PDB file of N, CA and C in Angstrom:
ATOM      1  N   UNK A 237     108.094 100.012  98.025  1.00  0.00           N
ATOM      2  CA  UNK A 237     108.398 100.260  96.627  1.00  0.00           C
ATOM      3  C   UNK A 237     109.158 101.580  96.477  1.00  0.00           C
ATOM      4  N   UNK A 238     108.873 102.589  96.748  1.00  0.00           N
ATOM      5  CA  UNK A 238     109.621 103.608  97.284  1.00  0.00           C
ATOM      6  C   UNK A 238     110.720 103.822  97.282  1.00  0.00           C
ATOM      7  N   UNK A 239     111.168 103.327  97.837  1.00  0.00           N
ATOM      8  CA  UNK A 239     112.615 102.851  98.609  1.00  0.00           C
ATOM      9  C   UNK A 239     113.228 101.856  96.999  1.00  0.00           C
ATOM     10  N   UNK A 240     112.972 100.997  97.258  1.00  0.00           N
ATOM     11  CA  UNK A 240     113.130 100.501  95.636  1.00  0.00           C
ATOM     12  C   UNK A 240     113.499 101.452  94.693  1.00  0.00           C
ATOM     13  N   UNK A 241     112.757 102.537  94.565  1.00  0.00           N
ATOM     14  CA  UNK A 241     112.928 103.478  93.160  1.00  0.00           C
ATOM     15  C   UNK A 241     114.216 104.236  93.205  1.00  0.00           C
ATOM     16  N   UNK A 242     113.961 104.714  94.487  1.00  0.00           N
ATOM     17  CA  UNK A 242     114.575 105.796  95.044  1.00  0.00           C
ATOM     18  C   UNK A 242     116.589 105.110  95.068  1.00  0.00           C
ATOM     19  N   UNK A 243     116.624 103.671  95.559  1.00  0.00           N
ATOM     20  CA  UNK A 243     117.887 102.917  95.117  1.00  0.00           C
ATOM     21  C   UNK A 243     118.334 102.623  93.971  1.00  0.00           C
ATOM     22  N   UNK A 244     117.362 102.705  93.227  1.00  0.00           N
ATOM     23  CA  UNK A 244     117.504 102.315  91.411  1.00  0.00           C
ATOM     24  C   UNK A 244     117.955 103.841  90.838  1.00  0.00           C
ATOM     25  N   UNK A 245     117.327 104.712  91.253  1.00  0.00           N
ATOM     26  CA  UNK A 245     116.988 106.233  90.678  1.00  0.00           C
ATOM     27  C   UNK A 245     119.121 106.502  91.151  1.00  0.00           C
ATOM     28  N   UNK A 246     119.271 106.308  92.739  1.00  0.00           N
ATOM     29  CA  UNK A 246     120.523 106.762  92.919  1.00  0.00           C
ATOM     30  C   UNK A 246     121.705 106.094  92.161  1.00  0.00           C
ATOM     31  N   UNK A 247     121.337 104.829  92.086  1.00  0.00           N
ATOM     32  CA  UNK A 247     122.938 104.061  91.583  1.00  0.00           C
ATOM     33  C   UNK A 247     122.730 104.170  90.276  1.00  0.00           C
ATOM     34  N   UNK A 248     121.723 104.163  89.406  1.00  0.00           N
ATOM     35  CA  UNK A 248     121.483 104.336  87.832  1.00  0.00           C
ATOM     36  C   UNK A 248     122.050 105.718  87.398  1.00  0.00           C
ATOM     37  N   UNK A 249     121.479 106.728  87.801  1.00  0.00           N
ATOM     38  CA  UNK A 249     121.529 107.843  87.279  1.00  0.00           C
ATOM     39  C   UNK A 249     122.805 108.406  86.938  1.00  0.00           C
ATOM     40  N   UNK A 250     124.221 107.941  88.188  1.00  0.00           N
ATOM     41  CA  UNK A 250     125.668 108.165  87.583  1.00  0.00           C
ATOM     42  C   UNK A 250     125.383 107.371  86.814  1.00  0.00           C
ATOM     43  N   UNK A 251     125.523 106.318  86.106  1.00  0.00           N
ATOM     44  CA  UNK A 251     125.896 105.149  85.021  1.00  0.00           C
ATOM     45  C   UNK A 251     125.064 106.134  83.978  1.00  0.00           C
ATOM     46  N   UNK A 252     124.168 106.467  84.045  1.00  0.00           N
ATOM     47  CA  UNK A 252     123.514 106.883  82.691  1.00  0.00           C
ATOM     48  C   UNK A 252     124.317 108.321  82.011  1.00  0.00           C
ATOM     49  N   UNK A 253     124.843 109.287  83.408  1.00  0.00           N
ATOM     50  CA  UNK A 253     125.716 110.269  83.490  1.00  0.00           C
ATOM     51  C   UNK A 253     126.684 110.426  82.309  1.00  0.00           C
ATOM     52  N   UNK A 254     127.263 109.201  82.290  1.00  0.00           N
ATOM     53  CA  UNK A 254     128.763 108.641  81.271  1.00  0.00           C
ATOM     54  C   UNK A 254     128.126 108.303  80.033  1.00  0.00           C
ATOM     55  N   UNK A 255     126.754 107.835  79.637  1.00  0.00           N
ATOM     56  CA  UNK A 255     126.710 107.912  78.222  1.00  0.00           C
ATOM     57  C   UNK A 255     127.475 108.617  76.971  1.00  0.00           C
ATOM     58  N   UNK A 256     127.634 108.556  75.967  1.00  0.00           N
ATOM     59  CA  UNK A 256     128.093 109.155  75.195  1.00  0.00           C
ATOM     60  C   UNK A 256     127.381 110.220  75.291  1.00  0.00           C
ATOM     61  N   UNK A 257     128.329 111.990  74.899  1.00  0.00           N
ATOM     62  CA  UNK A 257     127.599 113.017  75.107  1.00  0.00           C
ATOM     63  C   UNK A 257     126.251 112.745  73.947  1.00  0.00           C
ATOM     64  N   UNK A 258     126.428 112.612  72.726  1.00  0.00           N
ATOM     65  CA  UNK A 258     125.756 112.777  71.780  1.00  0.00           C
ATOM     66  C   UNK A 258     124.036 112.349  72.509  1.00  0.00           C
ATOM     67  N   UNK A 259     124.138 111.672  73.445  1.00  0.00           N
ATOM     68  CA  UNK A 259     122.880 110.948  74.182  1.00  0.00           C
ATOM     69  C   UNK A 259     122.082 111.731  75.219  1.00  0.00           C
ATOM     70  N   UNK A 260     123.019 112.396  75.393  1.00  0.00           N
ATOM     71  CA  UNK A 260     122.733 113.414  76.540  1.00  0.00           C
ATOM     72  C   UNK A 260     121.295 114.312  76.291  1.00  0.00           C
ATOM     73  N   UNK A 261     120.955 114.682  75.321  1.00  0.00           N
ATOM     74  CA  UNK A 261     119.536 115.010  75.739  1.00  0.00           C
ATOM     75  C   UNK A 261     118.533 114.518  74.926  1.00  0.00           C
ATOM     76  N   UNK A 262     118.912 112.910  74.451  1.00  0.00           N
ATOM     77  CA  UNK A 262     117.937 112.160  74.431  1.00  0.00           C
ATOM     78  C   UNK A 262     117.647 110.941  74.969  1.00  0.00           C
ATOM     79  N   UNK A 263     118.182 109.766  74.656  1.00  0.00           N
ATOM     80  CA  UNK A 263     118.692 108.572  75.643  1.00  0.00           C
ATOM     81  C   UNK A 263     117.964 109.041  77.490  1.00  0.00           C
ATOM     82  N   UNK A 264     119.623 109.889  77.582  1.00  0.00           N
ATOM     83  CA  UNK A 264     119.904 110.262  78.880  1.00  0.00           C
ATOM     84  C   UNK A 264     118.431 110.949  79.517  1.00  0.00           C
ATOM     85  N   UNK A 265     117.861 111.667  78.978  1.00  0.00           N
ATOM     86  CA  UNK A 265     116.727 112.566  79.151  1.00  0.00           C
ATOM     87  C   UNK A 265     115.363 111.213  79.371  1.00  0.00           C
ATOM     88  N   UNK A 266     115.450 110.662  78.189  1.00  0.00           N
ATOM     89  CA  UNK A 266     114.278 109.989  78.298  1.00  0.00           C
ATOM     90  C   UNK A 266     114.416 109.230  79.763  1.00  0.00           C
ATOM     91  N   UNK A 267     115.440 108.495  79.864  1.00  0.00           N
ATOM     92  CA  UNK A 267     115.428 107.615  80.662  1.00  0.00           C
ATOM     93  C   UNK A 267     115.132 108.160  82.541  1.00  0.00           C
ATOM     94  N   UNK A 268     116.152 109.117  82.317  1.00  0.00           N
ATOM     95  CA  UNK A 268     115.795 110.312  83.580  1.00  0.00           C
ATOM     96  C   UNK A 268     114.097 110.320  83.728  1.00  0.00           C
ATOM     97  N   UNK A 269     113.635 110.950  83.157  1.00  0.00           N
ATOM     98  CA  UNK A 269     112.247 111.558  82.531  1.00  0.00           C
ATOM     99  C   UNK A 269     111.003 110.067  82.845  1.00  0.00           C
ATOM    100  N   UNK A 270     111.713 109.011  82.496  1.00  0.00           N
ATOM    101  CA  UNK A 270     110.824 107.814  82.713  1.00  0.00           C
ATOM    102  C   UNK A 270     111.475 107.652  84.604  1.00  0.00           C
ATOM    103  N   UNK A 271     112.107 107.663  85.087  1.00  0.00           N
ATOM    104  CA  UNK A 271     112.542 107.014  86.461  1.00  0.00           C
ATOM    105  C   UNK A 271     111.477 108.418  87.101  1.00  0.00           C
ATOM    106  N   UNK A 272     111.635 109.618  86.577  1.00  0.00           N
ATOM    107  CA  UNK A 272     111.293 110.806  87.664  1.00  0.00           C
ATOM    108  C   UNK A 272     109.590 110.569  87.267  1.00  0.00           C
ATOM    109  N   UNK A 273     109.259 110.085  85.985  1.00  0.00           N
ATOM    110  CA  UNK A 273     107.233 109.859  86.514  1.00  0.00           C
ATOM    111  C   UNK A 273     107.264 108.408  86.787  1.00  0.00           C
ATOM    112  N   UNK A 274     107.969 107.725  87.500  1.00  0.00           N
ATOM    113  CA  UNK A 274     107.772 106.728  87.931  1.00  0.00           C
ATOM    114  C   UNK A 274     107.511 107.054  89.677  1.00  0.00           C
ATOM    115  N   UNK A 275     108.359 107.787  89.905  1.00  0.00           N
ATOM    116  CA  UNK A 275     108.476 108.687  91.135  1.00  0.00           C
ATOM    117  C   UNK A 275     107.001 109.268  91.241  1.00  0.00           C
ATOM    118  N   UNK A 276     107.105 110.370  90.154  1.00  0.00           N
ATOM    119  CA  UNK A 276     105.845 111.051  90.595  1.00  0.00           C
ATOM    120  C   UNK A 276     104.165 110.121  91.133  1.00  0.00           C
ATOM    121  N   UNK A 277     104.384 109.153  89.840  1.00  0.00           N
ATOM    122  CA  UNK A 277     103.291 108.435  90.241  1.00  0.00           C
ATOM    123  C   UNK A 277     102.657 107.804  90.963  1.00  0.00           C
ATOM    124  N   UNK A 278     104.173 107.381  91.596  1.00  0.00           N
ATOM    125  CA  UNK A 278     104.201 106.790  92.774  1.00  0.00           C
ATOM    126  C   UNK A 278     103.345 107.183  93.637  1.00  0.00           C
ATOM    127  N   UNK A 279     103.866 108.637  94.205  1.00  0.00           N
ATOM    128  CA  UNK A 279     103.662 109.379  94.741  1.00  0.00           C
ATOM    129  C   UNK A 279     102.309 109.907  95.238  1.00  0.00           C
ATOM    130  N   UNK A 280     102.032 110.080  93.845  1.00  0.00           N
ATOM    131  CA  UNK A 280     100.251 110.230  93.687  1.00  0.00           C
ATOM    132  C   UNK A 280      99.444 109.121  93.982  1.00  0.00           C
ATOM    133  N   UNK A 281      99.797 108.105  93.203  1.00  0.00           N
ATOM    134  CA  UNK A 281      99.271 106.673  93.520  1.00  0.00           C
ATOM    135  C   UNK A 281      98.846 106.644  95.146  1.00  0.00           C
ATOM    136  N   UNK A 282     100.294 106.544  95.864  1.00  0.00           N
ATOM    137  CA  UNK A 282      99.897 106.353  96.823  1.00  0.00           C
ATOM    138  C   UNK A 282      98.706 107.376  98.182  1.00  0.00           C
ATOM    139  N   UNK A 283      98.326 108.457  97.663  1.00  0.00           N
ATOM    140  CA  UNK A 283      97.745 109.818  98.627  1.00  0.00           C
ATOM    141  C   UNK A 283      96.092 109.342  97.839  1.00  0.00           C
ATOM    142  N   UNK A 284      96.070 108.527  96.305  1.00  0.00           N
ATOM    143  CA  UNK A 284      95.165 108.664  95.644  1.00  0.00           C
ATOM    144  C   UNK A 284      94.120 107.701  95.852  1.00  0.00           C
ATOM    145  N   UNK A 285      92.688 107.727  96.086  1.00  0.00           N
ATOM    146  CA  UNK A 285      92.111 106.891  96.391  1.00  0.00           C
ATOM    147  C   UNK A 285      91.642 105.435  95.210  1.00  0.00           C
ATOM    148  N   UNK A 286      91.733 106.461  93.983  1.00  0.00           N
ATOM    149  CA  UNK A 286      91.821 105.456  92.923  1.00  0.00           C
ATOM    150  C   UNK A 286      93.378 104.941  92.758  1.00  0.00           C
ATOM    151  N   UNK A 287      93.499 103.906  93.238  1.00  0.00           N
ATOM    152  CA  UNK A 287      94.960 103.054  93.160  1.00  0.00           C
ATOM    153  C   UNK A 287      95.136 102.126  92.274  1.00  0.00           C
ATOM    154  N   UNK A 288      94.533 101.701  91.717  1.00  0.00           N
ATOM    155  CA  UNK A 288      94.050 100.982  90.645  1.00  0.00           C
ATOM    156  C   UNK A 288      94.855 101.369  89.236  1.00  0.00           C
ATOM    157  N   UNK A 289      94.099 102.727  88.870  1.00  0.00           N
ATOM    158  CA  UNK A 289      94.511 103.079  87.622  1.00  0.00           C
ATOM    159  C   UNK A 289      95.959 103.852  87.636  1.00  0.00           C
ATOM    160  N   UNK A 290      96.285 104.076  89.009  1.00  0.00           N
ATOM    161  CA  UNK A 290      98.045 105.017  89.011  1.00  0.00           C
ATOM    162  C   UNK A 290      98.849 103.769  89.130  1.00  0.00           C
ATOM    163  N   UNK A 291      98.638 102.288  89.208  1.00  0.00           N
ATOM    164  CA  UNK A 291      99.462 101.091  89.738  1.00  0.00           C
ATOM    165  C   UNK A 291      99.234 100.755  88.209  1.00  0.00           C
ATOM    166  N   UNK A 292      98.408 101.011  87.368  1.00  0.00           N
ATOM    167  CA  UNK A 292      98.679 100.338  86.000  1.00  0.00           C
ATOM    168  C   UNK A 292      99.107 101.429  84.824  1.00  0.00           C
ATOM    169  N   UNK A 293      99.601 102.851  85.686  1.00  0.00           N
ATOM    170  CA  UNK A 293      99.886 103.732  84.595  1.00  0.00           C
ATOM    171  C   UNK A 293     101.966 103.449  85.435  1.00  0.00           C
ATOM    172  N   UNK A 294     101.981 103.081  86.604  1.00  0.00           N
ATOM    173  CA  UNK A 294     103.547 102.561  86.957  1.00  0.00           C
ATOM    174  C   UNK A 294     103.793 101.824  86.404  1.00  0.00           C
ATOM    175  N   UNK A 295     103.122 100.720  85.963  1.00  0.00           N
ATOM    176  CA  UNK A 295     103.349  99.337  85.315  1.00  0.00           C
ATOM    177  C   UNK A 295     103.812  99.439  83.481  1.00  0.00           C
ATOM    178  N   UNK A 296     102.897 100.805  83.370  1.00  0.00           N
ATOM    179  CA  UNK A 296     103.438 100.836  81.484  1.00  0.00           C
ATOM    180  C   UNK A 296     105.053 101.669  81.851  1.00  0.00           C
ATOM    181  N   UNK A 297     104.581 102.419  82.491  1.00  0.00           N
ATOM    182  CA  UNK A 297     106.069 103.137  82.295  1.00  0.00           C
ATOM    183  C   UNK A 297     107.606 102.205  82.706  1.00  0.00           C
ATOM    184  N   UNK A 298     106.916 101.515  83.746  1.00  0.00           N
ATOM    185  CA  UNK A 298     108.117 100.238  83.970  1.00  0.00           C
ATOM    186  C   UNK A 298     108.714  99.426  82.760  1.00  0.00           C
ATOM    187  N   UNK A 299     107.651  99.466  81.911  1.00  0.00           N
ATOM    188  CA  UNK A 299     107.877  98.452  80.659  1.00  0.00           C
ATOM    189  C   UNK A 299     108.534  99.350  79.369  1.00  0.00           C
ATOM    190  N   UNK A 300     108.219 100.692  79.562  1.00  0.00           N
ATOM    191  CA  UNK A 300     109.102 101.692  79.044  1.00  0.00           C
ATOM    192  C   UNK A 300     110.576 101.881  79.344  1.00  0.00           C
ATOM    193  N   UNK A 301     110.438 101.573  80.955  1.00  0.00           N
ATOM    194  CA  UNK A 301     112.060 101.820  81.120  1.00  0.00           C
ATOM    195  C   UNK A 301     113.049 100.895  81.040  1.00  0.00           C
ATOM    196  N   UNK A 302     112.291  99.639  80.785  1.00  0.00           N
ATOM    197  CA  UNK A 302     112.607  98.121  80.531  1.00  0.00           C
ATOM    198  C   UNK A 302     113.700  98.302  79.139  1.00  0.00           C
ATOM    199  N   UNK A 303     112.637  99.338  78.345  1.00  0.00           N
ATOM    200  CA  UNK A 303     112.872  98.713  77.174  1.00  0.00           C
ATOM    201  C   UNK A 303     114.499 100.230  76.655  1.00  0.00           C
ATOM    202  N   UNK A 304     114.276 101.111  77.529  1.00  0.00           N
ATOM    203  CA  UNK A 304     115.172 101.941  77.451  1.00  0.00           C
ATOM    204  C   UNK A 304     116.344 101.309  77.676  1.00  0.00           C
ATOM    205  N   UNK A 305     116.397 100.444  78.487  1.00  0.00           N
ATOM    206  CA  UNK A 305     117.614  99.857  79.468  1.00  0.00           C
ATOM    207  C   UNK A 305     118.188  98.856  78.689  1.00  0.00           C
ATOM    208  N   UNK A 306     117.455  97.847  78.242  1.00  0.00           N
ATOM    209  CA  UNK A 306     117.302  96.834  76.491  1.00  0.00           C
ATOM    210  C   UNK A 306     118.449  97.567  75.685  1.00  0.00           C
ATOM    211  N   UNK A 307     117.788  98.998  75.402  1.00  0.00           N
ATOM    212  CA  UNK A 307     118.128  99.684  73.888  1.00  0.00           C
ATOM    213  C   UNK A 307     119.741 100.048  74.322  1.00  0.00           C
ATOM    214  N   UNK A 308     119.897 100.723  75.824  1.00  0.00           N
ATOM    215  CA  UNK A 308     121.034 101.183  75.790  1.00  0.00           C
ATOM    216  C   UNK A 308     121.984  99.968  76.026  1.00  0.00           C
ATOM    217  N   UNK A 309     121.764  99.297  76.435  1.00  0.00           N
ATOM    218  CA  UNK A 309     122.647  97.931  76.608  1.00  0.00           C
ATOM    219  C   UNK A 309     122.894  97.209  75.111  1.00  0.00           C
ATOM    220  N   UNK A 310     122.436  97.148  74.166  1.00  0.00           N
ATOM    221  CA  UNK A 310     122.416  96.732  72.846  1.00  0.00           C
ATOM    222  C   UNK A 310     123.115  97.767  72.248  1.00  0.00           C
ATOM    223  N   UNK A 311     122.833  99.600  72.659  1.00  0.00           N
ATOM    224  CA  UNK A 311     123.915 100.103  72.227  1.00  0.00           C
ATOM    225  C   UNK A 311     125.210 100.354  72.660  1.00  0.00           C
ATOM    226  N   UNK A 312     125.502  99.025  73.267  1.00  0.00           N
ATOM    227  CA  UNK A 312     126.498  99.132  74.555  1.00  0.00           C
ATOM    228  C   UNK A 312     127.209 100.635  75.160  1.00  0.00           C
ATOM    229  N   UNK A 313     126.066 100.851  75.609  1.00  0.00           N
ATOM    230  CA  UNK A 313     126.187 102.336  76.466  1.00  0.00           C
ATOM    231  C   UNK A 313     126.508 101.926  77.922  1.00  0.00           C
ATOM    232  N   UNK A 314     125.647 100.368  78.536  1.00  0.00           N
ATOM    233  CA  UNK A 314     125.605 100.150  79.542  1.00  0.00           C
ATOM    234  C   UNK A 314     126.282  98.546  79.702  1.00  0.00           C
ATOM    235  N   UNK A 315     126.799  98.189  80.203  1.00  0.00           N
ATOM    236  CA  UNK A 315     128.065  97.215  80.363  1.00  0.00           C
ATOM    237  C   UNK A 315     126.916  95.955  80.712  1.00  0.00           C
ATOM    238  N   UNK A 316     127.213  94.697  80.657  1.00  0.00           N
ATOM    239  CA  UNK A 316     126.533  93.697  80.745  1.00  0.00           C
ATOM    240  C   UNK A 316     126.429  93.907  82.379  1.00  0.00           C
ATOM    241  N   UNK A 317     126.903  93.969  82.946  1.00  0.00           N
ATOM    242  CA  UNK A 317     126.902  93.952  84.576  1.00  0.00           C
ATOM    243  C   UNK A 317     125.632  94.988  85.051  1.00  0.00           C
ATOM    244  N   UNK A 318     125.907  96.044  84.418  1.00  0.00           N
ATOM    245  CA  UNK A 318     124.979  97.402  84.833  1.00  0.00           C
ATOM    246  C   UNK A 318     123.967  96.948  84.001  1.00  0.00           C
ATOM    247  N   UNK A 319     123.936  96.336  82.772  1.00  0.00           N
ATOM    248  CA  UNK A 319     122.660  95.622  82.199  1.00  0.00           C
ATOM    249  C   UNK A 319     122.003  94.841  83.142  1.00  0.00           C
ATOM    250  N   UNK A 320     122.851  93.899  83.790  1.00  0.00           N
ATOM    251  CA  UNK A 320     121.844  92.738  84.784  1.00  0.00           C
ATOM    252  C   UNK A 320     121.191  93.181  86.365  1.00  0.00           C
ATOM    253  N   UNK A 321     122.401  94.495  86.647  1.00  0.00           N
ATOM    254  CA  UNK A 321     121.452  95.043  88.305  1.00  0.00           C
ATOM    255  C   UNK A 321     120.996  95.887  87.220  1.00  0.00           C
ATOM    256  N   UNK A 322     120.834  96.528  86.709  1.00  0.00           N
ATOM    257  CA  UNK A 322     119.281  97.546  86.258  1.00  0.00           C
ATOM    258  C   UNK A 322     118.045  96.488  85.905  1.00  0.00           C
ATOM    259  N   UNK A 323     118.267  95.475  85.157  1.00  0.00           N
ATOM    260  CA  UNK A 323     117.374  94.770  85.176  1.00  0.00           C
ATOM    261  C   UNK A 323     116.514  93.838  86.090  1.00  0.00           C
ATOM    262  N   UNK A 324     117.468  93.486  87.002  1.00  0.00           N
ATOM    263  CA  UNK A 324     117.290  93.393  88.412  1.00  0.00           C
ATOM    264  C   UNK A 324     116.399  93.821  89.144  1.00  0.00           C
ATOM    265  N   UNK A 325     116.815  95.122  89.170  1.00  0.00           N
ATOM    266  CA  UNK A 325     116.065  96.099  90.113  1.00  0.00           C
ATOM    267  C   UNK A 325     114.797  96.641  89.783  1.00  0.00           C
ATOM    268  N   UNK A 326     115.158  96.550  88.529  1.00  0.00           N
ATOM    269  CA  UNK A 326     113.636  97.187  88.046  1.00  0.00           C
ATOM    270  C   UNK A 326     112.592  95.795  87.825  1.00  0.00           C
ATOM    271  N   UNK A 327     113.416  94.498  87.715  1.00  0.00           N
ATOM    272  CA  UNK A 327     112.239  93.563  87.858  1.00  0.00           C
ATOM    273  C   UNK A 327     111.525  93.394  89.431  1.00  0.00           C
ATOM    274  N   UNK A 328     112.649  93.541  90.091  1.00  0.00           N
ATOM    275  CA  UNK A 328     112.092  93.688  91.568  1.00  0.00           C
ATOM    276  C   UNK A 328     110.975  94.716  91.785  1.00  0.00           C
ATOM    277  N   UNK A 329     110.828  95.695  91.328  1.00  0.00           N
ATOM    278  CA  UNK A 329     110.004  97.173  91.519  1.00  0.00           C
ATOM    279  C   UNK A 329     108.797  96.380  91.098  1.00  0.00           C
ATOM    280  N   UNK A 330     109.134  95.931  89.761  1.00  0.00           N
ATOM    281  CA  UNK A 330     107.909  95.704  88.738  1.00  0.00           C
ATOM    282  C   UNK A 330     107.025  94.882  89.828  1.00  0.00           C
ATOM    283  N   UNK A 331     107.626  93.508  90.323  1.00  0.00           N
ATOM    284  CA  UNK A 331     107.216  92.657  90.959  1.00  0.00           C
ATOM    285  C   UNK A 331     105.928  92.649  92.152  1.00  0.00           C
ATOM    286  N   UNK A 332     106.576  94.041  92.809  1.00  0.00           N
ATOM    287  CA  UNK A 332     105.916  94.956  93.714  1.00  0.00           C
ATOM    288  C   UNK A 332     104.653  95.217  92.966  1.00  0.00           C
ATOM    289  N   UNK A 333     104.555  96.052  92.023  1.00  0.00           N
ATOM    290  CA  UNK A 333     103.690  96.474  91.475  1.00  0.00           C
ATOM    291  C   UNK A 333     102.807  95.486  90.971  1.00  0.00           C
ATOM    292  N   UNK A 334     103.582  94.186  90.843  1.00  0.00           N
ATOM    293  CA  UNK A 334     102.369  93.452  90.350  1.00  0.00           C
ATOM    294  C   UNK A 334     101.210  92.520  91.487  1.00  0.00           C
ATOM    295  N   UNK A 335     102.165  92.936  92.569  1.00  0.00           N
ATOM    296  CA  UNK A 335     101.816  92.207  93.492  1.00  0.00           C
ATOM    297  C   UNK A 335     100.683  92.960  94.181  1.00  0.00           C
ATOM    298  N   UNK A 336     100.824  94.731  93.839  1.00  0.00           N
ATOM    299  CA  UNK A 336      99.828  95.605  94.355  1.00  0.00           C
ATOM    300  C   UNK A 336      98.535  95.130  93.467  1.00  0.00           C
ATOM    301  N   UNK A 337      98.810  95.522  92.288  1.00  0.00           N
ATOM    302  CA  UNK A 337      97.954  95.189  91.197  1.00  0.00           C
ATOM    303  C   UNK A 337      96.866  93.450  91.807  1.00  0.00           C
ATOM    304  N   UNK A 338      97.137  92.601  91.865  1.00  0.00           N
ATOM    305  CA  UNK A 338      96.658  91.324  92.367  1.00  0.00           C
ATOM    306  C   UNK A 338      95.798  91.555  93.820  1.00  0.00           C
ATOM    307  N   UNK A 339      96.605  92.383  94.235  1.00  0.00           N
ATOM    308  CA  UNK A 339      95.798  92.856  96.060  1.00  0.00           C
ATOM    309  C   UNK A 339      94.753  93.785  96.012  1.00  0.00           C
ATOM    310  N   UNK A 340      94.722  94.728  94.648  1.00  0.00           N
ATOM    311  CA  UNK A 340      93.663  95.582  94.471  1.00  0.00           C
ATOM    312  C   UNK A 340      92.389  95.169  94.227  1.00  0.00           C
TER     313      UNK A 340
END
């Protein structure tokens, strides 16, 4: 999963770059801000013996960044193409996570 984020986090983050400035420290911020505690949690999740509750605090924020990705694509910030691999990728992540979630 990791690895997952960490590919989403690199090819997203230019595309989000080019937003309109006016977005830049909100849009742009939030969305940053949701990929980097997706990271963190990860992170923790994984060193943490309770795995449980850090795999269902990844899972809301996934559905947060879902819906960031939704909003900017509706405000066509993000091109139908960069709409379908972000959505993509992050359904793939999610998938992971749900699959941890089921194994726990």
């Amino acid at each position: 999963m990791w690895q997952k984020l960490e590919d989403f986090v690199e090819w997203f983050f230019p595309i989000v770059d080019r937003f309109p400035k006016h977005e830049k420290f909100a849009l742009c911020s939030q969305i940053k801000n949701t990929c980097y505690d997706i990271l963190l949690k990860t992170i923790r999740t994984n060193k943490s013996k309770q795995k449980l509750s850090g795999l269902y605090e990844i899972d809301n924020q996934l559905d947060i960044l879902r819906w960031l990705i939704r909003h900017s694509h509706r405000r066509k910030y993000l091109s139908h193409h960069s709409y379908e691999t972000a959505s993509k990728m992050v359904a793939e992540i999610g998938r992971i996570v749900g699959g941890l979630l089921k194994g726990a």
